[in-house]
XYZ file of C-alpha atoms in Angstrom:
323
model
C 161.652 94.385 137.581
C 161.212 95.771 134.135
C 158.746 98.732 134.517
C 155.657 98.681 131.987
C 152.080 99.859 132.298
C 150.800 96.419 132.511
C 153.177 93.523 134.052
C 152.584 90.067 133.315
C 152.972 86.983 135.292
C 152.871 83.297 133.930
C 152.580 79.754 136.451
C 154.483 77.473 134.998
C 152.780 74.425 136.112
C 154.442 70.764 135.417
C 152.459 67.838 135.708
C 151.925 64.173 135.474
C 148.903 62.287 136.337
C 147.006 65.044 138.561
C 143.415 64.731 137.403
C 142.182 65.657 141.023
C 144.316 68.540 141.609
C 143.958 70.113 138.334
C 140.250 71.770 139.010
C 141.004 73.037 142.458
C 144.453 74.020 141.645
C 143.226 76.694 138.462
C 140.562 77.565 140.898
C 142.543 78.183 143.635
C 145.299 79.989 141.308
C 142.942 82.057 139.754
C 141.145 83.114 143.209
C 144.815 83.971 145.046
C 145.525 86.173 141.809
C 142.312 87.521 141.214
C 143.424 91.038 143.304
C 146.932 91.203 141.584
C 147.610 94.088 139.005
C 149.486 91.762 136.932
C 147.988 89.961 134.040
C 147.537 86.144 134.742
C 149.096 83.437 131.898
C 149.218 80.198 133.125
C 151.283 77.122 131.513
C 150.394 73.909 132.121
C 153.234 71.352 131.081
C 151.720 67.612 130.502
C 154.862 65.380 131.256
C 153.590 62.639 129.744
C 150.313 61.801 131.384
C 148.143 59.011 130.915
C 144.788 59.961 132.805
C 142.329 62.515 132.158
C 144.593 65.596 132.938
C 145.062 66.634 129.411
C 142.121 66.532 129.126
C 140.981 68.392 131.547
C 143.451 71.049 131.076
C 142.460 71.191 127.460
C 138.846 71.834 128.184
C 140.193 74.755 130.795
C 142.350 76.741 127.909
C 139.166 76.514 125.861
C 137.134 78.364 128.621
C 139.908 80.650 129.834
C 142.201 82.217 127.469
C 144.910 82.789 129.980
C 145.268 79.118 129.988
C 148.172 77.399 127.683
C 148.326 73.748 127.763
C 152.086 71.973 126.464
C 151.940 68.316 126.183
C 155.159 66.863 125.743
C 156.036 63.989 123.526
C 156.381 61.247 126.217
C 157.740 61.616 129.949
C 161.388 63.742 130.166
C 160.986 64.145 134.111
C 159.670 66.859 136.011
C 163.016 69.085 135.375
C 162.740 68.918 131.683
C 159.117 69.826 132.147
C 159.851 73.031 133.484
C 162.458 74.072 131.177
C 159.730 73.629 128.498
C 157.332 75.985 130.066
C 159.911 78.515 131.048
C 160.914 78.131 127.372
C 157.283 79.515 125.984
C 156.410 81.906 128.934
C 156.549 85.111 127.627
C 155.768 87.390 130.607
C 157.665 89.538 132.613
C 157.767 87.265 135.826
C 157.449 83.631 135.499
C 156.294 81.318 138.787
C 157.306 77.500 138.848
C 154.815 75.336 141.132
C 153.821 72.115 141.127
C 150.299 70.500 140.720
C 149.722 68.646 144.335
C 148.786 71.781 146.282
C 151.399 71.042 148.649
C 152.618 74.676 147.567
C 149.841 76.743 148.307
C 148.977 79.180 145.461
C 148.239 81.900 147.939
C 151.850 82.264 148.894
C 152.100 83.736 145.078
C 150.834 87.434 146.428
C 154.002 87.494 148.659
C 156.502 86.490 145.942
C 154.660 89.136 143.338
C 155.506 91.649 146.539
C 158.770 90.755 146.829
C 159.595 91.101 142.658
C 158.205 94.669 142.906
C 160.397 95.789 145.671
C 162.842 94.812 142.951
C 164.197 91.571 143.347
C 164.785 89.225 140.705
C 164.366 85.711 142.173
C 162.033 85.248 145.323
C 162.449 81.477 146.636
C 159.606 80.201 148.606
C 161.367 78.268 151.633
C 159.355 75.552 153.718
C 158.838 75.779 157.281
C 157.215 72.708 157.865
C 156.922 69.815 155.347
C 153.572 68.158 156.280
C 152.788 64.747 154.554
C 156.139 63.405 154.144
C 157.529 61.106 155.915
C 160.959 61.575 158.535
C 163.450 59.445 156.540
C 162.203 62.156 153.154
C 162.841 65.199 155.519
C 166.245 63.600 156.687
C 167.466 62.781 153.475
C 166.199 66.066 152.132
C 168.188 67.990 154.818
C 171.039 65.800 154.727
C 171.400 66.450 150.901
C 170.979 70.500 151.081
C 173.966 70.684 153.330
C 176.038 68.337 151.569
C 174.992 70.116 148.197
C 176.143 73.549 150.429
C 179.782 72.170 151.445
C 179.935 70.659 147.323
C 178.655 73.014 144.909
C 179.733 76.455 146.387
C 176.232 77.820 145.874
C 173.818 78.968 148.426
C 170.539 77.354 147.716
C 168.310 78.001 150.283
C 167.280 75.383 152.651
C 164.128 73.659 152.642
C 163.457 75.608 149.144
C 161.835 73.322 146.270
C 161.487 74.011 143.044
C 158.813 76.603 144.209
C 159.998 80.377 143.434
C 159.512 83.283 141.082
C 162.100 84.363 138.621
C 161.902 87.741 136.706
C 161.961 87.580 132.932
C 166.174 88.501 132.756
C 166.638 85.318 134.722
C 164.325 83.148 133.002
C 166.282 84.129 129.698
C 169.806 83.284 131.558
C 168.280 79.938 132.461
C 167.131 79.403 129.009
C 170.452 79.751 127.397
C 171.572 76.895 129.605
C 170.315 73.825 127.793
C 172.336 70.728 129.654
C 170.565 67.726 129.954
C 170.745 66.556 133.516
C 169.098 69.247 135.197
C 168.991 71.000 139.147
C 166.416 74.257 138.304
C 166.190 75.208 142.097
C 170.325 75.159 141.429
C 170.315 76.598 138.326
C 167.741 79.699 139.381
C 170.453 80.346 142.234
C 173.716 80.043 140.288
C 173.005 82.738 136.974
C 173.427 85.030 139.787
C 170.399 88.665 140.151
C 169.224 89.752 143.246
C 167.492 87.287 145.192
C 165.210 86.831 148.291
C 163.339 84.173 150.175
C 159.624 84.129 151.159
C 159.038 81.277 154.227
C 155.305 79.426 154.080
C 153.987 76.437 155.530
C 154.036 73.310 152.917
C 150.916 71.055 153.172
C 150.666 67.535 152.533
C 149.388 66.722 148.884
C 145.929 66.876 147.819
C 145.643 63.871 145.909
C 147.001 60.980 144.557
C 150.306 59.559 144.941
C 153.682 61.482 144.749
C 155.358 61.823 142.017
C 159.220 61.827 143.802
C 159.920 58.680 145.663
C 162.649 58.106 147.329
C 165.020 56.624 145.067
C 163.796 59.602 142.430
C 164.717 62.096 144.971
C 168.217 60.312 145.066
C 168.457 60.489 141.232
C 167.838 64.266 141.301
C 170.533 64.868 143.975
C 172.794 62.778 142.040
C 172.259 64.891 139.098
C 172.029 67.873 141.240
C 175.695 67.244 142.650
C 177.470 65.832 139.457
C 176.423 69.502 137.638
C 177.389 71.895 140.287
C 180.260 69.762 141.392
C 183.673 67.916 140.431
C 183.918 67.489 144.285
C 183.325 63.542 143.513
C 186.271 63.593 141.586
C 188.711 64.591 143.776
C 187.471 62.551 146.242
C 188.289 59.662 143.948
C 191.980 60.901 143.665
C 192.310 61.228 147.276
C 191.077 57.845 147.663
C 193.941 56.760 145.167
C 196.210 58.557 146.994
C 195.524 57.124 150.251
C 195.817 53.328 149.116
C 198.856 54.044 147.530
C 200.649 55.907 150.360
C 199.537 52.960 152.486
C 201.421 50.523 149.885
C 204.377 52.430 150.162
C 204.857 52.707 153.893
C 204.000 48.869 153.791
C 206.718 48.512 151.150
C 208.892 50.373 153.879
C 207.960 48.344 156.355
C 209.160 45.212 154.554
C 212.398 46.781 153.582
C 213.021 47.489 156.822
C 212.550 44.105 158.294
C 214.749 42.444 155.329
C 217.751 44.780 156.252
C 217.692 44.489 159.916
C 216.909 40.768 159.678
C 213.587 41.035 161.577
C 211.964 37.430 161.380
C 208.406 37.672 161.110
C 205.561 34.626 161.215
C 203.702 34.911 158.110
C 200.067 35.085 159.608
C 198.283 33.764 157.317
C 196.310 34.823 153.668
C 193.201 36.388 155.852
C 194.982 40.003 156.159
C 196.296 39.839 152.652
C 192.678 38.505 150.835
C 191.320 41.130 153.205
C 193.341 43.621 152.030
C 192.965 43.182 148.277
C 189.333 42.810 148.621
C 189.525 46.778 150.014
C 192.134 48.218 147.287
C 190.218 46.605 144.577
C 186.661 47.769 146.041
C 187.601 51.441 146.007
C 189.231 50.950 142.420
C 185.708 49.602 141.207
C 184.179 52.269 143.135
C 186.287 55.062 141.615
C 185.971 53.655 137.949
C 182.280 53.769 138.472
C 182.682 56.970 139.811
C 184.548 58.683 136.525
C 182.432 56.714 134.235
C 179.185 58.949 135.618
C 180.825 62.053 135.015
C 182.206 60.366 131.282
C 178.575 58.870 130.406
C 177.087 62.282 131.315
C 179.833 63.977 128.789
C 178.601 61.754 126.305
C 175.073 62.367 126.897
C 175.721 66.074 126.805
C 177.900 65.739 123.355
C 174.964 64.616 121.490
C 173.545 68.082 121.773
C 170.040 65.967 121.286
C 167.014 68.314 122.095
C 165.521 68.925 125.702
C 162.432 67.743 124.449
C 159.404 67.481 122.086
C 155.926 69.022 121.888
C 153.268 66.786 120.714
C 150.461 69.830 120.834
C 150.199 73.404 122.205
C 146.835 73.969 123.285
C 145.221 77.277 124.218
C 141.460 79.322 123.557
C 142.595 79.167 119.594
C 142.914 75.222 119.548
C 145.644 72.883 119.265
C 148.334 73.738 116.986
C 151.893 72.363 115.511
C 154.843 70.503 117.464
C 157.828 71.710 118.221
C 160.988 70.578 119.728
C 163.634 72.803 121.688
């Protein structure tokens, strides 16, 4: 923790479409850190909304001054949204959570405790995951230990995006701009001294949430294909197999044809079968390699994160920018 008279501490808060949780989430933020030492920023990222929350986040910078509102040009995803506000945070701590109040803001105090002890990441770990439903929290286990075995890093279970990062690890994560993006990964592998804080997750406020299923696949998908080339090999061992099996079949016929073993031809069923299998896994490992080359291509571009439509704090709105 970098030692100054008066520390600072900015929320990064993404969001998309949370015009009920926006009131009681500043007013419960602003209540859990109204004891803290630190000085409060907070940075509200609009991912592309299209209800009132802009607007009502707008009308809160006016009020508060420790407010910050970033709309973004359109939707990038909730990944892209948090790069963007750790991008303008400027405080010596920064804290990601999300708008739904499934993260209580309260569990902030124990995080702030654990960065002045001197650590430099403090993960907030789940342990319970109220409001979701059993096949989420399987997949969502299943996918941590899978990442575990694949990526060689040790993200903590049952941790979201939900953490605090000090200021020298906010700047490391900057300086990594790839496009498909795994923060709760990323936070983990620039390395520090980290810790975990456990709470109990509640179910959502309101609305809907913003991670369905198959958007929670998409993320894990992205999460694996960055911290892994674990797919890859799999693909040659696949290639491997098939053609070690065509060889000892080759063998096998070899053998018959010098010995003079008569055999019945059974039939096309085995053969058809058999095809059918080889060429399956050959489509399968062509699609395969062409995620990892599309994602090359993607990343070759060297196309911005994203844009800013507006920056809006107690000053006004002001200028775009893109990073």
């Amino acid at each position: 923790m970098n030692q100054q008279t008066t520390q600072t501490v900015g929320v990064v808060i993404p969001f998309l479409n949370e015009e009920e949780n926006i009131p009681v989430m500043y007013q419960r933020l602003t209540a859990a850190m109204a004891s803290e030492p630190e000085q409060l920023k907070i940075y509200f990222v609009d991912d592309g909304s299209t209800d009132a929350s802009a607007r009502l986040v707008a009308e809160l910078a006016e009020k508060d001054p420790r407010v910050k509102l970033l709309r973004l040009s359109r939707n990038f995803g909730h990944q892209i949204a948090i790069t963007a506000g750790l991008d303008y945070a400027d405080t010596d701590a920064v804290v990601i959570i999300d708008c739904d109040l499934q993260d209580p803001p309260e569990v902030i105090p124990g995080l702030l405790a654990q960065w002045r002890a001197g650590h430099d990441v403090v993960v907030a770990v789940r342990k319970s995951r109220d409001g979701e439903t059993w096949l989420k929290k399987f997949l969502a286990a299943s996918f941590y230990r899978i990442f575990h075995k694949l990526a060689k890093i040790e993200v903590p279970m049952d941790a979201g995006d939900f953490r605090l990062a000090d200021r020298k690890v906010v700047e490391a994560m900057r300086s990594v701009r790839e496009l498909h993006r795994f923060m709760r990964g990323l936070s983990v592998w620039v390395g520090f001294k980290q810790t975990t804080v456990t709470y109990e997750r509640a179910a959502r406020y309101a609305g809907s949430t913003k991670y369905p299923v198959w958007k929670s696949a998409k993320l894990a998908w992205d999460a694996i294909t960055s911290f892994s080339g674990a797919p890859l090999r799999w693909m040659m061992g696949a290639g491997l197999t098939v053609s070690a099996a065509g060889v000892l079949l080759a063998l096998r016929l070899v053998f018959k044809k010098i010995f003079g073993i008569d055999e019945t031809v059974p039939g096309w069923t085995s053969q058809v079968t058999l095809l059918l299998l080889i060429s399956g896994i050959q489509l399968m490992c062509l699609g395969l390699l062409g995620q990892y080359v599309s994602r090359l291509f993607e990343e070759s571009k060297r196309r911005p994160l994203y844009f800013l439509q507006e920056v809006v704090d107690s000053e006004g709105s002001r200028g775009r920018d893109r990073r």
